[in-house]
Amino acid sequence: MAQELQMMATTAGLLIRATRCSPNKFRHPHIRLLRGGGQRSDRSSRTMQALQEKTHADSSDSKMENSKLESHYHFCGKALTITRDFSNNLGISAIIWESGLVLCRYFQQEKIDFSGKKVIELGSGTGIVGILATLLGGEVTLTDQPSVLSQIEFNVATNVPKSNPSQAMVCPLRWGENQSEFPADFDVILGSDIVYSPLHFPGLIQTLRHLSSHTTVIYISSKMRESMGAKDFHEKILPQYFNWEIVHRDEEKEINVYKVTKKNSGTSDQPLP
């Protein structure tokens, strides 16, 4: 079955279900297929953390085949099969981070429905969070660096059937550089374990500010690693431009889920930190 799915995902045009972003898809005059990188190339400081994390947590079953690890999850009544590709040097982008699983559990706990919502996910990685949001009714754009997109597309192909009312797009996005080529009217922005390096905080803030309006709801699930600046980001940098509240906390794993909204006009012209 895994080989059949792999053949599906590598056929010409790759999928009806996982569409690479194009000008027509966003209906935005400045959108083009971005060729820039994403944000996961500079995460060497997270390697030790990755080794310490339980990467198969909450998976009912996992099996390795042809350098691909397939794991199975259940959230919100949806069965998810997530494949990680270890053959393309994706490094930590091939890890299912605990913050993503905690965010999925939060959606389940709160019975969140994304029907009719325009959603974008930052740093999608394996795509598990964005895929769940798609299955819960959202029109979702999953983003990451170009080298990771095939892994995301494969997982979208595996989990989002043609008959699903909502579909997903997969696009490369570089924080702080290419965000202006995306629309600025998303209803929901998702991010799990995207607060990992102070080097990327300015670009992340710029991206969040561009993609959001004052009605946008942003969910960020963060492992509160003090050494990587997560506390400073959420308590000092983010509040300059956004209102936030902790809506869920996993004490054991030290992961917070933040619900974030843009501040009223007047803060938009503040310089970045």
PDB file of C-alpha atoms in Angstrom:
ATOM      1  CA  MET A   1       0.000   0.000   0.000  1.00  0.00           C
ATOM      2  CA  ALA A   2       2.815   2.414   0.899  1.00  0.00           C
ATOM      3  CA  GLN A   3       4.442   1.829  -2.497  1.00  0.00           C
ATOM      4  CA  GLU A   4       1.137   2.427  -4.269  1.00  0.00           C
ATOM      5  CA  LEU A   5       0.680   5.700  -2.411  1.00  0.00           C
ATOM      6  CA  GLN A   6       4.217   6.722  -3.265  1.00  0.00           C
ATOM      7  CA  MET A   7       3.519   6.091  -6.949  1.00  0.00           C
ATOM      8  CA  MET A   8       0.362   8.195  -6.681  1.00  0.00           C
ATOM      9  CA  ALA A   9       2.295  11.033  -5.125  1.00  0.00           C
ATOM     10  CA  THR A  10       4.999  11.058  -7.770  1.00  0.00           C
ATOM     11  CA  THR A  11       2.780  10.872 -10.838  1.00  0.00           C
ATOM     12  CA  ALA A  12       2.744  13.860 -13.182  1.00  0.00           C
ATOM     13  CA  GLY A  13       0.954  16.811 -11.703  1.00  0.00           C
ATOM     14  CA  LEU A  14       1.193  15.085  -8.304  1.00  0.00           C
ATOM     15  CA  LEU A  15      -2.341  15.386  -7.075  1.00  0.00           C
ATOM     16  CA  ILE A  16      -5.604  16.994  -7.406  1.00  0.00           C
ATOM     17  CA  ARG A  17      -5.687  16.955  -3.628  1.00  0.00           C
ATOM     18  CA  ALA A  18      -2.390  18.733  -2.904  1.00  0.00           C
ATOM     19  CA  THR A  19      -2.072  21.622  -5.294  1.00  0.00           C
ATOM     20  CA  ARG A  20       1.123  23.661  -5.528  1.00  0.00           C
ATOM     21  CA  CYS A  21       0.267  27.326  -5.180  1.00  0.00           C
ATOM     22  CA  SER A  22      -0.135  29.299  -8.375  1.00  0.00           C
ATOM     23  CA  PRO A  23      -1.377  32.782  -9.298  1.00  0.00           C
ATOM     24  CA  ASN A  24      -4.876  31.554 -10.082  1.00  0.00           C
ATOM     25  CA  LYS A  25      -5.311  29.718  -6.819  1.00  0.00           C
ATOM     26  CA  PHE A  26      -5.021  32.761  -4.606  1.00  0.00           C
ATOM     27  CA  ARG A  27      -6.603  35.148  -7.142  1.00  0.00           C
ATOM     28  CA  HIS A  28      -4.080  37.683  -5.956  1.00  0.00           C
ATOM     29  CA  PRO A  29      -2.293  39.909  -8.486  1.00  0.00           C
ATOM     30  CA  HIS A  30       1.152  39.442  -6.942  1.00  0.00           C
ATOM     31  CA  ILE A  31       1.109  35.715  -6.179  1.00  0.00           C
ATOM     32  CA  ARG A  32       3.582  33.521  -8.009  1.00  0.00           C
ATOM     33  CA  LEU A  33       5.147  30.151  -7.341  1.00  0.00           C
ATOM     34  CA  LEU A  34       7.827  31.029  -4.820  1.00  0.00           C
ATOM     35  CA  ARG A  35      11.251  29.516  -5.273  1.00  0.00           C
ATOM     36  CA  GLY A  36      12.746  30.801  -2.037  1.00  0.00           C
ATOM     37  CA  GLY A  37      13.541  28.663   0.971  1.00  0.00           C
ATOM     38  CA  GLY A  38      11.659  28.270   4.203  1.00  0.00           C
ATOM     39  CA  GLN A  39      12.672  28.524   7.807  1.00  0.00           C
ATOM     40  CA  ARG A  40      13.851  25.095   8.842  1.00  0.00           C
ATOM     41  CA  SER A  41      17.385  25.104   7.499  1.00  0.00           C
ATOM     42  CA  ASP A  42      18.833  26.803  10.588  1.00  0.00           C
ATOM     43  CA  ARG A  43      17.667  24.508  13.358  1.00  0.00           C
ATOM     44  CA  SER A  44      20.915  22.780  14.335  1.00  0.00           C
ATOM     45  CA  SER A  45      20.378  24.003  17.902  1.00  0.00           C
ATOM     46  CA  ARG A  46      17.228  21.870  18.019  1.00  0.00           C
ATOM     47  CA  THR A  47      18.917  18.591  17.069  1.00  0.00           C
ATOM     48  CA  MET A  48      19.534  17.532  20.669  1.00  0.00           C
ATOM     49  CA  GLN A  49      15.974  18.461  21.582  1.00  0.00           C
ATOM     50  CA  ALA A  50      14.735  16.381  18.653  1.00  0.00           C
ATOM     51  CA  LEU A  51      16.645  13.366  19.904  1.00  0.00           C
ATOM     52  CA  GLN A  52      15.124  13.816  23.343  1.00  0.00           C
ATOM     53  CA  GLU A  53      11.551  14.179  22.130  1.00  0.00           C
ATOM     54  CA  LYS A  54       9.369  11.123  21.753  1.00  0.00           C
ATOM     55  CA  THR A  55       8.803  11.341  18.020  1.00  0.00           C
ATOM     56  CA  HIS A  56       6.249   8.541  17.881  1.00  0.00           C
ATOM     57  CA  ALA A  57       4.173   9.885  20.765  1.00  0.00           C
ATOM     58  CA  ASP A  58       0.473   9.049  20.665  1.00  0.00           C
ATOM     59  CA  SER A  59       0.877   7.062  17.451  1.00  0.00           C
ATOM     60  CA  SER A  60      -1.126   3.863  17.449  1.00  0.00           C
ATOM     61  CA  ASP A  61       1.246   2.243  14.973  1.00  0.00           C
ATOM     62  CA  SER A  62       4.479   3.044  13.171  1.00  0.00           C
ATOM     63  CA  LYS A  63       6.437   1.154  10.549  1.00  0.00           C
ATOM     64  CA  MET A  64       9.589   1.894   8.568  1.00  0.00           C
ATOM     65  CA  GLU A  65       9.725   1.056   4.877  1.00  0.00           C
ATOM     66  CA  ASN A  66      12.192   2.250   2.226  1.00  0.00           C
ATOM     67  CA  SER A  67      13.548   5.096   4.419  1.00  0.00           C
ATOM     68  CA  LYS A  68      10.007   6.297   5.106  1.00  0.00           C
ATOM     69  CA  LEU A  69       8.362   6.027   8.495  1.00  0.00           C
ATOM     70  CA  GLU A  70       4.585   5.745   8.496  1.00  0.00           C
ATOM     71  CA  SER A  71       2.687   6.608  11.684  1.00  0.00           C
ATOM     72  CA  HIS A  72      -1.013   6.587  12.476  1.00  0.00           C
ATOM     73  CA  TYR A  73      -2.984   9.056  14.569  1.00  0.00           C
ATOM     74  CA  HIS A  74      -6.608   9.761  15.454  1.00  0.00           C
ATOM     75  CA  PHE A  75      -7.897  13.260  16.166  1.00  0.00           C
ATOM     76  CA  CYS A  76     -11.391  14.743  15.925  1.00  0.00           C
ATOM     77  CA  GLY A  77     -12.733  11.452  14.601  1.00  0.00           C
ATOM     78  CA  LYS A  78     -10.251  11.542  11.705  1.00  0.00           C
ATOM     79  CA  ALA A  79      -7.704   8.812  11.036  1.00  0.00           C
ATOM     80  CA  LEU A  80      -4.386  10.267   9.863  1.00  0.00           C
ATOM     81  CA  THR A  81      -1.511   8.407   8.243  1.00  0.00           C
ATOM     82  CA  ILE A  82       1.619  10.551   8.344  1.00  0.00           C
ATOM     83  CA  THR A  83       4.735   9.517   6.419  1.00  0.00           C
ATOM     84  CA  ARG A  84       8.143  10.997   7.184  1.00  0.00           C
ATOM     85  CA  ASP A  85      10.748  10.869   4.440  1.00  0.00           C
ATOM     86  CA  PHE A  86      14.254  10.186   5.764  1.00  0.00           C
ATOM     87  CA  SER A  87      15.753   9.692   2.303  1.00  0.00           C
ATOM     88  CA  ASN A  88      15.898  13.380   1.282  1.00  0.00           C
ATOM     89  CA  ASN A  89      17.967  14.843   4.129  1.00  0.00           C
ATOM     90  CA  LEU A  90      14.985  16.701   5.552  1.00  0.00           C
ATOM     91  CA  GLY A  91      16.480  16.507   9.026  1.00  0.00           C
ATOM     92  CA  ILE A  92      14.161  17.836  11.711  1.00  0.00           C
ATOM     93  CA  SER A  93      11.497  18.659   9.115  1.00  0.00           C
ATOM     94  CA  ALA A  94      10.858  14.903   9.096  1.00  0.00           C
ATOM     95  CA  ILE A  95       9.944  14.941  12.799  1.00  0.00           C
ATOM     96  CA  ILE A  96       6.408  15.034  14.128  1.00  0.00           C
ATOM     97  CA  TRP A  97       6.900  17.575  16.903  1.00  0.00           C
ATOM     98  CA  GLU A  98       4.980  17.270  20.158  1.00  0.00           C
ATOM     99  CA  SER A  99       3.740  20.850  19.761  1.00  0.00           C
ATOM    100  CA  GLY A 100       1.866  19.809  16.624  1.00  0.00           C
ATOM    101  CA  LEU A 101       0.223  16.877  18.380  1.00  0.00           C
ATOM    102  CA  VAL A 102      -0.767  19.114  21.294  1.00  0.00           C
ATOM    103  CA  LEU A 103      -2.372  21.572  18.854  1.00  0.00           C
ATOM    104  CA  CYS A 104      -4.294  18.730  17.196  1.00  0.00           C
ATOM    105  CA  ARG A 105      -5.522  17.600  20.609  1.00  0.00           C
ATOM    106  CA  TYR A 106      -6.611  21.165  21.345  1.00  0.00           C
ATOM    107  CA  PHE A 107      -8.711  21.202  18.150  1.00  0.00           C
ATOM    108  CA  GLN A 108     -10.291  17.947  19.331  1.00  0.00           C
ATOM    109  CA  GLN A 109     -10.875  19.175  22.872  1.00  0.00           C
ATOM    110  CA  GLU A 110     -12.500  22.417  21.726  1.00  0.00           C
ATOM    111  CA  LYS A 111     -14.347  20.802  18.797  1.00  0.00           C
ATOM    112  CA  ILE A 112     -12.964  23.455  16.453  1.00  0.00           C
ATOM    113  CA  ASP A 113     -14.592  23.634  13.037  1.00  0.00           C
ATOM    114  CA  PHE A 114     -12.708  25.306  10.193  1.00  0.00           C
ATOM    115  CA  SER A 115     -15.585  25.116   7.703  1.00  0.00           C
ATOM    116  CA  GLY A 116     -15.623  28.118   5.390  1.00  0.00           C
ATOM    117  CA  LYS A 117     -12.352  29.428   6.843  1.00  0.00           C
ATOM    118  CA  LYS A 118      -9.326  30.484   4.811  1.00  0.00           C
ATOM    119  CA  VAL A 119      -6.389  28.986   6.701  1.00  0.00           C
ATOM    120  CA  ILE A 120      -2.602  29.114   6.321  1.00  0.00           C
ATOM    121  CA  GLU A 121      -0.091  27.013   8.239  1.00  0.00           C
ATOM    122  CA  LEU A 122       3.507  28.165   8.751  1.00  0.00           C
ATOM    123  CA  GLY A 123       6.340  25.632   8.960  1.00  0.00           C
ATOM    124  CA  SER A 124       4.096  22.679   8.127  1.00  0.00           C
ATOM    125  CA  GLY A 125       6.834  20.008   8.253  1.00  0.00           C
ATOM    126  CA  THR A 126       4.946  16.741   7.853  1.00  0.00           C
ATOM    127  CA  GLY A 127       1.674  18.616   7.378  1.00  0.00           C
ATOM    128  CA  ILE A 128      -0.202  16.894  10.210  1.00  0.00           C
ATOM    129  CA  VAL A 129      -1.784  20.074  11.630  1.00  0.00           C
ATOM    130  CA  GLY A 130      -2.746  21.592   8.269  1.00  0.00           C
ATOM    131  CA  ILE A 131      -4.127  18.276   7.042  1.00  0.00           C
ATOM    132  CA  LEU A 132      -6.341  17.961  10.120  1.00  0.00           C
ATOM    133  CA  ALA A 133      -7.565  21.532   9.579  1.00  0.00           C
ATOM    134  CA  THR A 134      -8.423  20.603   5.972  1.00  0.00           C
ATOM    135  CA  LEU A 135     -10.394  17.552   7.104  1.00  0.00           C
ATOM    136  CA  LEU A 136     -12.205  19.836   9.562  1.00  0.00           C
ATOM    137  CA  GLY A 137     -13.454  21.978   6.704  1.00  0.00           C
ATOM    138  CA  GLY A 138     -10.758  24.603   6.141  1.00  0.00           C
ATOM    139  CA  GLU A 139      -9.409  25.772   2.795  1.00  0.00           C
ATOM    140  CA  VAL A 140      -5.812  25.370   3.911  1.00  0.00           C
ATOM    141  CA  THR A 141      -2.490  26.533   2.498  1.00  0.00           C
ATOM    142  CA  LEU A 142       0.395  24.539   3.978  1.00  0.00           C
ATOM    143  CA  THR A 143       3.804  26.222   3.741  1.00  0.00           C
ATOM    144  CA  ASP A 144       7.438  25.334   4.336  1.00  0.00           C
ATOM    145  CA  GLN A 145      10.756  25.361   2.490  1.00  0.00           C
ATOM    146  CA  PRO A 146      10.828  23.854  -1.034  1.00  0.00           C
ATOM    147  CA  SER A 147      12.737  20.705  -0.058  1.00  0.00           C
ATOM    148  CA  VAL A 148       9.957  19.762   2.382  1.00  0.00           C
ATOM    149  CA  LEU A 149       7.002  20.266   0.041  1.00  0.00           C
ATOM    150  CA  SER A 150       7.059  16.782  -1.503  1.00  0.00           C
ATOM    151  CA  GLN A 151       6.731  15.229   1.947  1.00  0.00           C
ATOM    152  CA  ILE A 152       3.740  17.488   2.690  1.00  0.00           C
ATOM    153  CA  GLU A 153       2.138  16.772  -0.680  1.00  0.00           C
ATOM    154  CA  PHE A 154       2.525  13.028  -0.154  1.00  0.00           C
ATOM    155  CA  ASN A 155       0.757  13.260   3.199  1.00  0.00           C
ATOM    156  CA  VAL A 156      -1.999  15.451   1.810  1.00  0.00           C
ATOM    157  CA  ALA A 157      -2.504  12.913  -0.981  1.00  0.00           C
ATOM    158  CA  THR A 158      -2.715  10.091   1.543  1.00  0.00           C
ATOM    159  CA  ASN A 159      -5.149  11.769   3.911  1.00  0.00           C
ATOM    160  CA  VAL A 160      -7.384  14.152   1.943  1.00  0.00           C
ATOM    161  CA  PRO A 161      -9.726  12.240  -0.377  1.00  0.00           C
ATOM    162  CA  LYS A 162     -11.000  13.718  -3.616  1.00  0.00           C
ATOM    163  CA  SER A 163     -14.464  13.709  -2.134  1.00  0.00           C
ATOM    164  CA  ASN A 164     -13.455  15.964   0.770  1.00  0.00           C
ATOM    165  CA  PRO A 165     -15.401  19.238   0.521  1.00  0.00           C
ATOM    166  CA  SER A 166     -12.289  21.332   1.184  1.00  0.00           C
ATOM    167  CA  GLN A 167      -8.888  20.916  -0.395  1.00  0.00           C
ATOM    168  CA  ALA A 168      -5.309  21.948   0.387  1.00  0.00           C
ATOM    169  CA  MET A 169      -2.559  23.895  -1.355  1.00  0.00           C
ATOM    170  CA  VAL A 170       1.137  23.465  -0.658  1.00  0.00           C
ATOM    171  CA  CYS A 171       3.448  26.466  -1.086  1.00  0.00           C
ATOM    172  CA  PRO A 172       6.993  27.535  -0.227  1.00  0.00           C
ATOM    173  CA  LEU A 173       7.238  30.590   2.007  1.00  0.00           C
ATOM    174  CA  ARG A 174      10.269  32.417   3.435  1.00  0.00           C
ATOM    175  CA  TRP A 175       9.411  34.395   6.540  1.00  0.00           C
ATOM    176  CA  GLY A 176      10.219  38.067   6.291  1.00  0.00           C
ATOM    177  CA  GLU A 177      10.896  37.894   2.550  1.00  0.00           C
ATOM    178  CA  ASN A 178       8.099  36.417   0.452  1.00  0.00           C
ATOM    179  CA  GLN A 179       5.055  36.848   2.661  1.00  0.00           C
ATOM    180  CA  SER A 180       3.897  39.921   0.715  1.00  0.00           C
ATOM    181  CA  GLU A 181       3.166  37.660  -2.252  1.00  0.00           C
ATOM    182  CA  PHE A 182       0.466  35.920  -0.231  1.00  0.00           C
ATOM    183  CA  PRO A 183      -2.964  37.370   0.537  1.00  0.00           C
ATOM    184  CA  ALA A 184      -3.436  39.371   3.714  1.00  0.00           C
ATOM    185  CA  ASP A 185      -6.906  38.131   4.534  1.00  0.00           C
ATOM    186  CA  PHE A 186      -6.556  34.708   6.145  1.00  0.00           C
ATOM    187  CA  ASP A 187      -9.187  33.833   8.735  1.00  0.00           C
ATOM    188  CA  VAL A 188      -6.875  31.516  10.648  1.00  0.00           C
ATOM    189  CA  ILE A 189      -3.085  31.144  10.901  1.00  0.00           C
ATOM    190  CA  LEU A 190      -1.593  27.987  12.404  1.00  0.00           C
ATOM    191  CA  GLY A 191       1.911  27.344  13.671  1.00  0.00           C
ATOM    192  CA  SER A 192       3.384  24.572  15.807  1.00  0.00           C
ATOM    193  CA  ASP A 193       6.978  24.679  17.045  1.00  0.00           C
ATOM    194  CA  ILE A 194       7.754  27.685  14.858  1.00  0.00           C
ATOM    195  CA  VAL A 195       9.241  29.715  17.734  1.00  0.00           C
ATOM    196  CA  TYR A 196      12.682  28.143  17.856  1.00  0.00           C
ATOM    197  CA  SER A 197      15.372  30.741  17.075  1.00  0.00           C
ATOM    198  CA  PRO A 198      15.702  34.466  17.858  1.00  0.00           C
ATOM    199  CA  LEU A 199      17.377  34.825  14.466  1.00  0.00           C
ATOM    200  CA  HIS A 200      14.008  34.201  12.805  1.00  0.00           C
ATOM    201  CA  PHE A 201      11.773  36.174  15.171  1.00  0.00           C
ATOM    202  CA  PRO A 202      11.739  39.407  13.087  1.00  0.00           C
ATOM    203  CA  GLY A 203      10.826  37.505   9.913  1.00  0.00           C
ATOM    204  CA  LEU A 204       8.149  35.529  11.719  1.00  0.00           C
ATOM    205  CA  ILE A 205       6.601  38.706  13.163  1.00  0.00           C
ATOM    206  CA  GLN A 206       6.655  40.375   9.719  1.00  0.00           C
ATOM    207  CA  THR A 207       4.946  37.332   8.215  1.00  0.00           C
ATOM    208  CA  LEU A 208       2.264  37.140  10.889  1.00  0.00           C
ATOM    209  CA  ARG A 209       1.557  40.870  10.555  1.00  0.00           C
ATOM    210  CA  HIS A 210       1.190  40.665   6.788  1.00  0.00           C
ATOM    211  CA  LEU A 211      -0.974  37.540   6.671  1.00  0.00           C
ATOM    212  CA  SER A 212      -3.398  38.678   9.360  1.00  0.00           C
ATOM    213  CA  SER A 213      -6.170  41.221   9.698  1.00  0.00           C
ATOM    214  CA  HIS A 214      -7.811  42.323  12.936  1.00  0.00           C
ATOM    215  CA  THR A 215     -10.327  39.485  12.581  1.00  0.00           C
ATOM    216  CA  THR A 216      -7.722  36.760  12.049  1.00  0.00           C
ATOM    217  CA  VAL A 217      -7.293  34.140  14.760  1.00  0.00           C
ATOM    218  CA  ILE A 218      -3.759  32.784  15.147  1.00  0.00           C
ATOM    219  CA  TYR A 219      -3.013  29.551  16.996  1.00  0.00           C
ATOM    220  CA  ILE A 220       0.636  29.026  17.957  1.00  0.00           C
ATOM    221  CA  SER A 221       1.678  25.899  19.840  1.00  0.00           C
ATOM    222  CA  SER A 222       5.117  26.343  21.418  1.00  0.00           C
ATOM    223  CA  LYS A 223       7.485  24.243  23.457  1.00  0.00           C
ATOM    224  CA  MET A 224       8.638  26.711  26.092  1.00  0.00           C
ATOM    225  CA  ARG A 225      12.373  26.244  25.581  1.00  0.00           C
ATOM    226  CA  GLU A 226      13.952  29.130  27.449  1.00  0.00           C
ATOM    227  CA  SER A 227      17.318  28.585  25.735  1.00  0.00           C
ATOM    228  CA  MET A 228      15.697  29.167  22.334  1.00  0.00           C
ATOM    229  CA  GLY A 229      13.874  32.345  23.278  1.00  0.00           C
ATOM    230  CA  ALA A 230      10.293  31.066  23.282  1.00  0.00           C
ATOM    231  CA  LYS A 231       9.419  32.876  26.511  1.00  0.00           C
ATOM    232  CA  ASP A 232      10.906  36.159  25.300  1.00  0.00           C
ATOM    233  CA  PHE A 233       9.088  35.858  21.976  1.00  0.00           C
ATOM    234  CA  HIS A 234       5.671  35.282  23.517  1.00  0.00           C
ATOM    235  CA  GLU A 235       5.999  37.651  26.460  1.00  0.00           C
ATOM    236  CA  LYS A 236       8.092  40.520  25.062  1.00  0.00           C
ATOM    237  CA  ILE A 237       8.109  40.567  21.249  1.00  0.00           C
ATOM    238  CA  LEU A 238       4.669  39.264  20.255  1.00  0.00           C
ATOM    239  CA  PRO A 239       2.735  41.640  22.586  1.00  0.00           C
ATOM    240  CA  GLN A 240       4.155  44.667  20.744  1.00  0.00           C
ATOM    241  CA  TYR A 241       1.952  43.813  17.758  1.00  0.00           C
ATOM    242  CA  PHE A 242      -0.571  41.201  18.927  1.00  0.00           C
ATOM    243  CA  ASN A 243      -2.886  40.381  21.794  1.00  0.00           C
ATOM    244  CA  TRP A 244      -2.496  36.870  23.141  1.00  0.00           C
ATOM    245  CA  GLU A 245      -3.785  34.433  25.700  1.00  0.00           C
ATOM    246  CA  ILE A 246      -2.789  30.899  26.672  1.00  0.00           C
ATOM    247  CA  VAL A 247      -5.803  28.721  25.893  1.00  0.00           C
ATOM    248  CA  HIS A 248      -4.205  25.373  26.670  1.00  0.00           C
ATOM    249  CA  ARG A 249      -1.095  24.116  28.448  1.00  0.00           C
ATOM    250  CA  ASP A 250       0.448  20.656  28.565  1.00  0.00           C
ATOM    251  CA  GLU A 251       2.309  20.817  31.869  1.00  0.00           C
ATOM    252  CA  GLU A 252       4.190  17.565  31.374  1.00  0.00           C
ATOM    253  CA  LYS A 253       5.579  18.559  27.985  1.00  0.00           C
ATOM    254  CA  GLU A 254       5.836  22.289  28.808  1.00  0.00           C
ATOM    255  CA  ILE A 255       3.889  23.247  25.691  1.00  0.00           C
ATOM    256  CA  ASN A 256       1.558  26.250  25.507  1.00  0.00           C
ATOM    257  CA  VAL A 257      -1.146  26.855  22.915  1.00  0.00           C
ATOM    258  CA  TYR A 258      -1.577  30.596  22.323  1.00  0.00           C
ATOM    259  CA  LYS A 259      -4.601  32.256  20.753  1.00  0.00           C
ATOM    260  CA  VAL A 260      -3.350  35.434  19.127  1.00  0.00           C
ATOM    261  CA  THR A 261      -5.089  38.398  17.486  1.00  0.00           C
ATOM    262  CA  LYS A 262      -3.726  41.527  15.859  1.00  0.00           C
ATOM    263  CA  LYS A 263      -3.726  44.763  17.826  1.00  0.00           C
ATOM    264  CA  ASN A 264      -5.702  47.753  16.616  1.00  0.00           C
ATOM    265  CA  SER A 265      -4.154  50.176  14.160  1.00  0.00           C
ATOM    266  CA  GLY A 266      -1.486  52.306  15.719  1.00  0.00           C
ATOM    267  CA  THR A 267       0.903  49.432  16.320  1.00  0.00           C
ATOM    268  CA  SER A 268       1.258  48.492  12.670  1.00  0.00           C
ATOM    269  CA  ASP A 269       3.927  51.113  12.034  1.00  0.00           C
ATOM    270  CA  GLN A 270       6.102  50.119  14.961  1.00  0.00           C
ATOM    271  CA  PRO A 271       9.574  48.995  13.886  1.00  0.00           C
ATOM    272  CA  LEU A 272      10.462  45.363  14.225  1.00  0.00           C
ATOM    273  CA  PRO A 273      12.524  44.343  17.242  1.00  0.00           C
TER     274      PRO A 273
END
